[in-house]
Amino acid sequence: MGDYTLLTILFAPFLGAVLLIFVPNRQALQVRLVAAASAGISLLAAFYMFFAYDSAKGGFQFVQRHEWSKELGIAFYLGVDGIGTPLVLASAILLFAGIFISWHIKDRTKEFYIFLLILAAATIGVFMSLDLFFLYFFYEMSVIPMYLLLGIWGSHTKGYLDMTDPEGLRKRDSVSFIFNFAANSKEYAAMKLTLFLSVGAVVALMGILLIYKFSGLHTFDILVLREQAKFSGSLATIIWLLIFFGFASIAPLWPLHSWSPVGHAAAPAATSMLHAGVLMKLGHFSIIRVAFEILPETTRELMPIAAVLCIFNILYGGYVAYYARDTKYVIGYSSSSHMGYVFLGMAALDYISLTGAVLYMFAHALATGMLFAMAGWVYDQTHSRDIPSLGGLVNRMPFVAGCFLVACMASVGMPGTVNFIAEIMILVGSWNKYPFQVIVAVLGIVLTLAYLFRMMRGVFYGPMEEQYSHAHDAVAMVDRLPLLLMIACSITFGIFPGHFYNVIRSGVDPLVARITQVVPIAAQSGSDELRVMSDELYEVAGQQASAVGAPGANRSTLITGDPLLQDCNGCPPSPITGREP
Amino acid sequence: MTFNLTLSGSDLLLLLPEMLLTVWLCVVLIVDFAMPRLPKDRLAYLSVGGLAAVLVNLLWFDRAGVTGTLFANMFVVDRLAVFFKLFIVGATILIILVSVDYVRRFRFFKGEYYFLVLMSALGMMFMASANDLLSVFITLEFSTFGFYVLVAYLRDDVASNEAGLKFFILGVFAAGLLAYGISLVYGETGKIVFSDIASASPTPGLVIGYLLIFAALGFKIGAVPFHSWIPDTYHGAPTPVTAYLSIAPKGAAFAILLRMFFVSLATLKPAWVLLLVGASILSMTYGNIVAIAQRNIKRLLAYSGIAQIGNILIGLAAGTKMGGDAILFYLLTYLFANLGAFAIVIAVGNLIHSDEIEDYNGLNRRSPFLAFAMLVFLLSLAGVPPLAGFIGKLYIFLSAINEGLYTLIIVGLINIVISMYYYLVVVKKMYINEPTDPSPLTISTPMKAVVYAGLAGTLILGIYPQPFIDWVVAATLMFSNLAGHTAAAPTILPFGG
């Protein structure tokens, strides 16, 4: 496969979508098989890419570069580093699982799979773009299929306006309530999502255009811009803020999140999976790829913004999730809450925390994918997402209930799942800079436990309503396969995170070194020696980390090897430490 | 001043496409009169055949790089003129193909319809070659003349008559402005050829004269505040004429605008940038906001067209060669997307006899192909990748940001989001709502051909635009001496390769 790996991953779903146009709509099975085959090819290639990625070498691998437009300075430039690799893999897994989750869609099957494949392929395209133009190209391309998927195959949130908490108060997620004058229909959710994301996208596009102009390099090539573009002063701040808030709207960062639970709730199961699983990570990924790579100094100065906002993400999301009655709202808000962890890991700008953040994106993709898949299954069987009216479904669907338990465990971050490792790394890595946020995050874990098990109890245990006695379990292989796949990945990578860790580290190390090495002029006097010393330590640590190969040894680096890093993190008088909240 | 009217063979060669078309439109008219029993559809294909010959001729001009001027610089053939002529002829071919079904519904003058369309095309081809103020006036009126008749073609229909009257009165008024503006400019400078007046110093008379000419051309392209005829005319005119009106004259008028602003007014750029920025911001914002409230698809496309013109004016405001490239490229994307969208409107209108957006409910169930094509065209107009409109918008923005027109870009970006809303409302009706009458819709072959052409153009321009970018870059080489006022221009890759 060699150099064609990325092209295969990216274009298999696209070609599948094109092929589907020629398959008649009545041949539902054929449609599904074509979709599954293209997603399967993409998944196999993604696994190949993941295991063939040489973490000792690091950097961008499987690079493809084709001149696209000389006049505009655009090249079709693909490549993955340690940060892109896990996310491409997660997208491929979720796409493959999503195809099977939607196996029973009857209405306009063909169109559904076309849009789903385009959505996933566009997402994958963002994760492997090394050209700002194509990053934006794929980013914007992923928004429109969402509109149709939500609008056509979504479901209205019944009783949304009557949603009350136990005291009988009006529902708590008032941010979306302000803009929602009528019933909370799927059309409303779809339009809101599309417009929110489009606004975010054009804000980011403004930042990209400014980068293009003021770099003076006449190119969109991220690697060239990274090496040669220099931005300073208020210009750098403006660009950074545009890029950050533009992309953070899809992440979704706290005040910009209101589209996300509404959208999740309205979307069909497979779309929610892809959406919460990977689409939201486009935000974090694009911030890392654009803001972190091209504007490292500004990132160091301004990233505390994210550290402050992520507190609200974690607490507010968790709080609303606890009181929500709709299963998909619970999961949607829990996603929005968990994205706060990723922002925390990114804000700390530490080797461990950023590695944890990237790993968490992967882990969360699997965990939330499973949760949405199962909520979708329950909805299909009972036509209800109202937690109090459900109950006792464990009798009818033991397999789904079991999977749900595993997904909850993963979501909480139980040892043995990949979420645990990621969470711990974020918490440990951020402790030096943001102890308060870490405490909040730990509280968030407790909250997660509370609302997920409250939902678990409400849906699967307790007395069962008579009307749900016809509900049945996921018995067929096509129904079980996606759940088992996601569980297997979550647990396997949780027990053997060695390669995973190395891959991510190989991408994170040079990035964090670049960002934290540069000492601003104000703090430079007198700290030169320390800085040189810390540089050497960074290098030693980096080599150590990448030299570790065996999984077992790796777990120990995680704990024993890291104090070294944390110590040297404390060495340079970092401007962030001085200013931390 | 003496005119030397001895034309050599090579001079006549420059006029070959126009002569060919002139002969052909006479042929069409004669065939129509001489063979009254001939089905009128044949006339359409006859016209398309003639236009195809002209198209081949123009392609040869383009490949061979034929250039030259005639009649004391009145008429110029250069890459830019050939580009616009190809644009116009291409649009006309597609328009005639979408008209076939529609014309069948006319009660009278079916044959003359094709004649008038060809005549307008001829006028617009001359517009693309107009190189002085006098020929601007003559060609502009010549091309509009055919449209006056075409807009009011449905003579039993009140809306069509109203549209024709509005268009005529305002068009004549604009012609008056144009004539007055030209006379002022001529009075101040004593010259009429664009390149000759380039060195004139800005006296008040000259400024007023140019403002009047700009107003007349602004009327032609429908930029705010000269747009007031657009919605009613578009609404009332026969839909193929609306489609024609929304594309071809815009291209021809931009040929003149490019020559006027980039050649004769190049030295006064700081003065007119603000004018164009204002017109652009007003057009985009007004067009998009009013489009939200529309219930009729033709009116919606009319207002969206005003907004699209605002986008193109961004490139004109940039005032560089790259701005010119962007305009040409944008017009290409606009040709395919807008014409495609109108083709769907015509097809649906022929089948269900309604242009209300409400009646597009559930189009996806009635005809998946039509709904999908409309989706692609609307999204291209909104500027969504991987479709042509996205590259066009990006090209325009890039040319503007190199000139530091930040306000314009911010307004343009906000407008993308606004426009997305009303395009998506149509998408919602087609895909999400259920049809009241679920009977399937089928469309005729020529219509299908146009829709396929639109789809192909929209996708190819969006996914592989390089050949087209090369083409537009070559077409505007004459503007390469236009320098931007920022340092961003001397880059690794100089413009034009």
mmCIF file of N, CA, C and O in Angstrom, chain A residues 120-181:
data_model
loop_
_atom_site.group_PDB
_atom_site.id
_atom_site.type_symbol
_atom_site.label_atom_id
_atom_site.label_comp_id
_atom_site.label_asym_id
_atom_site.label_seq_id
_atom_site.Cartn_x
_atom_site.Cartn_y
_atom_site.Cartn_z
ATOM 1 N N ALA A 120 -18.076 11.330 6.776
ATOM 2 C CA ALA A 120 -16.916 10.700 7.405
ATOM 3 C C ALA A 120 -15.655 10.967 6.602
ATOM 4 O O ALA A 120 -14.589 11.246 7.167
ATOM 5 N N ALA A 121 -15.766 10.902 5.264
ATOM 6 C CA ALA A 121 -14.575 11.110 4.455
ATOM 7 C C ALA A 121 -14.057 12.531 4.613
ATOM 8 O O ALA A 121 -12.843 12.755 4.710
ATOM 9 N N ALA A 122 -14.980 13.492 4.687
ATOM 10 C CA ALA A 122 -14.548 14.874 4.864
ATOM 11 C C ALA A 122 -13.831 15.038 6.198
ATOM 12 O O ALA A 122 -12.807 15.711 6.299
ATOM 13 N N THR A 123 -14.376 14.365 7.233
ATOM 14 C CA THR A 123 -13.734 14.430 8.544
ATOM 15 C C THR A 123 -12.327 13.868 8.484
ATOM 16 O O THR A 123 -11.373 14.457 8.989
ATOM 17 N N ILE A 124 -12.210 12.711 7.834
ATOM 18 C CA ILE A 124 -10.884 12.094 7.702
ATOM 19 C C ILE A 124 -9.952 13.036 6.953
ATOM 20 O O ILE A 124 -8.783 13.196 7.301
ATOM 21 N N GLY A 125 -10.512 13.708 5.933
ATOM 22 C CA GLY A 125 -9.697 14.630 5.147
ATOM 23 C C GLY A 125 -9.088 15.736 6.001
ATOM 24 O O GLY A 125 -7.933 16.107 5.805
ATOM 25 N N VAL A 126 -9.855 16.251 6.950
ATOM 26 C CA VAL A 126 -9.301 17.304 7.811
ATOM 27 C C VAL A 126 -8.115 16.766 8.590
ATOM 28 O O VAL A 126 -7.072 17.418 8.692
ATOM 29 N N PHE A 127 -8.258 15.550 9.113
ATOM 30 C CA PHE A 127 -7.213 15.020 9.986
ATOM 31 C C PHE A 127 -5.912 14.755 9.242
ATOM 32 O O PHE A 127 -4.876 14.572 9.865
ATOM 33 N N MET A 128 -5.975 14.657 7.919
ATOM 34 C CA MET A 128 -4.716 14.393 7.213
ATOM 35 C C MET A 128 -4.265 15.539 6.320
ATOM 36 O O MET A 128 -3.292 15.408 5.607
ATOM 37 N N SER A 129 -4.947 16.688 6.387
ATOM 38 C CA SER A 129 -4.546 17.790 5.516
ATOM 39 C C SER A 129 -3.330 18.514 6.068
ATOM 40 O O SER A 129 -3.281 18.848 7.248
ATOM 41 N N LEU A 130 -2.384 18.763 5.197
ATOM 42 C CA LEU A 130 -1.232 19.571 5.582
ATOM 43 C C LEU A 130 -1.246 20.890 4.845
ATOM 44 O O LEU A 130 -0.240 21.574 4.762
ATOM 45 N N ASP A 131 -2.389 21.220 4.309
ATOM 46 C CA ASP A 131 -2.519 22.470 3.590
ATOM 47 C C ASP A 131 -3.735 23.182 4.173
ATOM 48 O O ASP A 131 -4.804 22.588 4.294
ATOM 49 N N LEU A 132 -3.542 24.426 4.552
ATOM 50 C CA LEU A 132 -4.632 25.140 5.220
ATOM 51 C C LEU A 132 -5.885 25.174 4.371
ATOM 52 O O LEU A 132 -6.996 25.069 4.875
ATOM 53 N N PHE A 133 -5.687 25.312 3.057
ATOM 54 C CA PHE A 133 -6.847 25.376 2.177
ATOM 55 C C PHE A 133 -7.648 24.091 2.271
ATOM 56 O O PHE A 133 -8.864 24.108 2.450
ATOM 57 N N PHE A 134 -6.961 22.963 2.176
ATOM 58 C CA PHE A 134 -7.707 21.699 2.188
ATOM 59 C C PHE A 134 -8.243 21.385 3.564
ATOM 60 O O PHE A 134 -9.278 20.738 3.696
ATOM 61 N N LEU A 135 -7.541 21.844 4.590
ATOM 62 C CA LEU A 135 -8.086 21.662 5.929
ATOM 63 C C LEU A 135 -9.451 22.342 6.012
ATOM 64 O O LEU A 135 -10.432 21.750 6.458
ATOM 65 N N TYR A 136 -9.502 23.571 5.510
ATOM 66 C CA TYR A 136 -10.772 24.285 5.547
ATOM 67 C C TYR A 136 -11.788 23.656 4.592
ATOM 68 O O TYR A 136 -12.970 23.545 4.894
ATOM 69 N N PHE A 137 -11.304 23.252 3.447
ATOM 70 C CA PHE A 137 -12.122 22.625 2.406
ATOM 71 C C PHE A 137 -12.896 21.444 2.987
ATOM 72 O O PHE A 137 -14.125 21.363 2.912
ATOM 73 N N PHE A 138 -12.162 20.538 3.623
ATOM 74 C CA PHE A 138 -12.816 19.349 4.181
ATOM 75 C C PHE A 138 -13.660 19.706 5.395
ATOM 76 O O PHE A 138 -14.704 19.111 5.634
ATOM 77 N N TYR A 139 -13.182 20.669 6.164
ATOM 78 C CA TYR A 139 -13.904 21.078 7.365
ATOM 79 C C TYR A 139 -15.308 21.562 7.007
ATOM 80 O O TYR A 139 -16.304 21.122 7.560
ATOM 81 N N GLU A 140 -15.348 22.469 6.035
ATOM 82 C CA GLU A 140 -16.630 23.039 5.640
ATOM 83 C C GLU A 140 -17.496 21.990 4.946
ATOM 84 O O GLU A 140 -18.708 21.974 5.056
ATOM 85 N N MET A 141 -16.809 21.081 4.265
ATOM 86 C CA MET A 141 -17.528 20.043 3.536
ATOM 87 C C MET A 141 -18.270 19.107 4.484
ATOM 88 O O MET A 141 -19.283 18.518 4.121
ATOM 89 N N SER A 142 -17.765 18.968 5.702
ATOM 90 C CA SER A 142 -18.401 18.037 6.636
ATOM 91 C C SER A 142 -19.669 18.632 7.241
ATOM 92 O O SER A 142 -20.444 17.911 7.847
ATOM 93 N N VAL A 143 -19.859 19.934 7.079
ATOM 94 C CA VAL A 143 -20.994 20.558 7.767
ATOM 95 C C VAL A 143 -22.320 20.256 7.051
ATOM 96 O O VAL A 143 -23.323 19.960 7.683
ATOM 97 N N ILE A 144 -22.296 20.319 5.721
ATOM 98 C CA ILE A 144 -23.554 20.221 4.982
ATOM 99 C C ILE A 144 -24.215 18.844 5.080
ATOM 100 O O ILE A 144 -25.427 18.756 5.297
ATOM 101 N N PRO A 145 -23.446 17.736 4.952
ATOM 102 C CA PRO A 145 -24.120 16.436 5.129
ATOM 103 C C PRO A 145 -24.815 16.327 6.477
ATOM 104 O O PRO A 145 -25.876 15.712 6.586
ATOM 105 N N MET A 146 -24.227 16.985 7.496
ATOM 106 C CA MET A 146 -24.866 16.953 8.812
ATOM 107 C C MET A 146 -26.277 17.522 8.734
ATOM 108 O O MET A 146 -27.203 17.001 9.348
ATOM 109 N N TYR A 147 -26.410 18.616 7.982
ATOM 110 C CA TYR A 147 -27.723 19.250 7.883
ATOM 111 C C TYR A 147 -28.751 18.272 7.355
ATOM 112 O O TYR A 147 -29.836 18.107 7.910
ATOM 113 N N LEU A 148 -28.374 17.591 6.273
ATOM 114 C CA LEU A 148 -29.341 16.685 5.656
ATOM 115 C C LEU A 148 -29.572 15.461 6.524
ATOM 116 O O LEU A 148 -30.709 14.988 6.663
ATOM 117 N N LEU A 149 -28.500 14.938 7.102
ATOM 118 C CA LEU A 149 -28.669 13.746 7.937
ATOM 119 C C LEU A 149 -29.594 14.035 9.111
ATOM 120 O O LEU A 149 -30.458 13.232 9.451
ATOM 121 N N LEU A 150 -29.407 15.202 9.711
ATOM 122 C CA LEU A 150 -30.273 15.558 10.839
ATOM 123 C C LEU A 150 -31.690 15.825 10.364
ATOM 124 O O LEU A 150 -32.655 15.379 10.969
ATOM 125 N N GLY A 151 -31.769 16.594 9.295
ATOM 126 C CA GLY A 151 -33.080 17.042 8.849
ATOM 127 C C GLY A 151 -33.941 15.904 8.340
ATOM 128 O O GLY A 151 -35.136 15.865 8.595
ATOM 129 N N ILE A 152 -33.345 14.986 7.596
ATOM 130 C CA ILE A 152 -34.163 13.947 6.969
ATOM 131 C C ILE A 152 -34.384 12.761 7.905
ATOM 132 O O ILE A 152 -35.498 12.310 8.100
ATOM 133 N N TRP A 153 -33.295 12.261 8.480
ATOM 134 C CA TRP A 153 -33.424 11.018 9.243
ATOM 135 C C TRP A 153 -33.428 11.248 10.753
ATOM 136 O O TRP A 153 -33.403 10.309 11.512
ATOM 137 N N GLY A 154 -33.408 12.525 11.144
ATOM 138 C CA GLY A 154 -33.378 12.815 12.576
ATOM 139 C C GLY A 154 -34.725 12.625 13.222
ATOM 140 O O GLY A 154 -35.682 12.182 12.593
ATOM 141 N N SER A 155 -34.802 12.948 14.498
ATOM 142 C CA SER A 155 -36.075 12.811 15.206
ATOM 143 C C SER A 155 -36.313 14.058 16.030
ATOM 144 O O SER A 155 -35.382 14.678 16.533
ATOM 145 N N HIS A 156 -37.562 14.419 16.157
ATOM 146 C CA HIS A 156 -37.909 15.569 16.982
ATOM 147 C C HIS A 156 -37.683 15.209 18.435
ATOM 148 O O HIS A 156 -37.812 14.059 18.838
ATOM 149 N N THR A 157 -37.356 16.214 19.191
ATOM 150 C CA THR A 157 -37.230 15.983 20.621
ATOM 151 C C THR A 157 -38.580 16.256 21.232
ATOM 152 O O THR A 157 -38.958 17.386 21.461
ATOM 153 N N LYS A 158 -39.320 15.196 21.475
ATOM 154 C CA LYS A 158 -40.677 15.385 21.997
ATOM 155 C C LYS A 158 -40.615 15.837 23.443
ATOM 156 O O LYS A 158 -39.789 15.396 24.210
ATOM 157 N N GLY A 159 -41.478 16.739 23.766
ATOM 158 C CA GLY A 159 -41.549 17.176 25.143
ATOM 159 C C GLY A 159 -40.359 17.975 25.597
ATOM 160 O O GLY A 159 -40.114 18.126 26.789
ATOM 161 N N TYR A 160 -39.649 18.501 24.633
ATOM 162 C CA TYR A 160 -38.460 19.271 24.987
ATOM 163 C C TYR A 160 -38.815 20.461 25.868
ATOM 164 O O TYR A 160 -38.133 20.753 26.845
ATOM 165 N N LEU A 161 -39.894 21.117 25.517
ATOM 166 C CA LEU A 161 -40.245 22.319 26.261
ATOM 167 C C LEU A 161 -40.741 21.998 27.670
ATOM 168 O O LEU A 161 -40.715 22.833 28.542
ATOM 169 N N ASP A 162 -41.210 20.795 27.859
ATOM 170 C CA ASP A 162 -41.736 20.437 29.185
ATOM 171 C C ASP A 162 -40.674 19.823 30.070
ATOM 172 O O ASP A 162 -40.966 19.371 31.174
ATOM 173 N N MET A 163 -39.453 19.776 29.537
ATOM 174 C CA MET A 163 -38.412 19.091 30.291
ATOM 175 C C MET A 163 -38.184 19.798 31.617
ATOM 176 O O MET A 163 -37.895 20.989 31.665
ATOM 177 N N THR A 164 -38.346 19.078 32.683
ATOM 178 C CA THR A 164 -38.214 19.700 33.996
ATOM 179 C C THR A 164 -37.241 18.913 34.843
ATOM 180 O O THR A 164 -36.964 17.746 34.574
ATOM 181 N N ASP A 165 -36.728 19.548 35.852
ATOM 182 C CA ASP A 165 -35.874 18.821 36.786
ATOM 183 C C ASP A 165 -36.757 18.313 37.924
ATOM 184 O O ASP A 165 -37.956 18.585 37.959
ATOM 185 N N PRO A 166 -36.201 17.570 38.842
ATOM 186 C CA PRO A 166 -37.061 16.936 39.855
ATOM 187 C C PRO A 166 -37.924 17.927 40.634
ATOM 188 O O PRO A 166 -38.998 17.578 41.101
ATOM 189 N N GLU A 167 -37.496 19.169 40.742
ATOM 190 C CA GLU A 167 -38.305 20.124 41.503
ATOM 191 C C GLU A 167 -39.425 20.717 40.658
ATOM 192 O O GLU A 167 -40.170 21.565 41.112
ATOM 193 N N GLY A 168 -39.519 20.324 39.414
ATOM 194 C CA GLY A 168 -40.591 20.846 38.581
ATOM 195 C C GLY A 168 -40.249 22.170 37.933
ATOM 196 O O GLY A 168 -41.098 22.861 37.406
ATOM 197 N N LEU A 169 -38.970 22.560 37.951
ATOM 198 C CA LEU A 169 -38.594 23.801 37.290
ATOM 199 C C LEU A 169 -38.459 23.556 35.788
ATOM 200 O O LEU A 169 -38.380 22.418 35.323
ATOM 201 N N ARG A 170 -38.455 24.658 35.054
ATOM 202 C CA ARG A 170 -38.259 24.529 33.609
ATOM 203 C C ARG A 170 -36.876 23.958 33.349
ATOM 204 O O ARG A 170 -35.976 24.017 34.167
ATOM 205 N N LYS A 171 -36.727 23.442 32.194
ATOM 206 C CA LYS A 171 -35.472 22.775 31.868
ATOM 207 C C LYS A 171 -34.285 23.732 32.008
ATOM 208 O O LYS A 171 -34.411 24.934 31.882
ATOM 209 N N ARG A 172 -33.140 23.135 32.247
ATOM 210 C CA ARG A 172 -32.006 23.934 32.668
ATOM 211 C C ARG A 172 -31.132 24.466 31.528
ATOM 212 O O ARG A 172 -30.373 25.379 31.722
ATOM 213 N N ASP A 173 -31.163 23.838 30.421
ATOM 214 C CA ASP A 173 -30.229 24.272 29.367
ATOM 215 C C ASP A 173 -30.806 25.493 28.660
ATOM 216 O O ASP A 173 -31.219 25.470 27.519
ATOM 217 N N SER A 174 -30.788 26.592 29.387
ATOM 218 C CA SER A 174 -31.518 27.749 28.901
ATOM 219 C C SER A 174 -30.833 28.418 27.718
ATOM 220 O O SER A 174 -31.440 29.200 27.015
ATOM 221 N N VAL A 175 -29.564 28.121 27.476
ATOM 222 C CA VAL A 175 -28.876 28.790 26.371
ATOM 223 C C VAL A 175 -29.570 28.465 25.065
ATOM 224 O O VAL A 175 -29.858 29.343 24.257
ATOM 225 N N SER A 176 -29.887 27.205 24.884
ATOM 226 C CA SER A 176 -30.574 26.863 23.643
ATOM 227 C C SER A 176 -32.043 27.290 23.721
ATOM 228 O O SER A 176 -32.680 27.495 22.704
ATOM 229 N N PHE A 177 -32.535 27.428 24.903
ATOM 230 C CA PHE A 177 -33.930 27.823 25.056
ATOM 231 C C PHE A 177 -34.163 29.241 24.563
ATOM 232 O O PHE A 177 -35.175 29.547 23.950
ATOM 233 N N ILE A 178 -33.157 30.109 24.772
ATOM 234 C CA ILE A 178 -33.300 31.506 24.375
ATOM 235 C C ILE A 178 -33.591 31.614 22.882
ATOM 236 O O ILE A 178 -34.420 32.398 22.442
ATOM 237 N N PHE A 179 -32.909 30.815 22.104
ATOM 238 C CA PHE A 179 -33.044 30.926 20.654
ATOM 239 C C PHE A 179 -34.146 30.034 20.105
ATOM 240 O O PHE A 179 -34.344 29.945 18.910
ATOM 241 N N ASN A 180 -34.852 29.366 20.972
ATOM 242 C CA ASN A 180 -35.766 28.348 20.519
ATOM 243 C C ASN A 180 -37.182 28.733 20.869
ATOM 244 O O ASN A 180 -37.636 28.502 21.972
ATOM 245 N N PHE A 181 -37.859 29.357 19.925
ATOM 246 C CA PHE A 181 -39.169 29.895 20.264
ATOM 247 C C PHE A 181 -40.273 28.876 20.067
ATOM 248 O O PHE A 181 -41.300 28.927 20.700
#
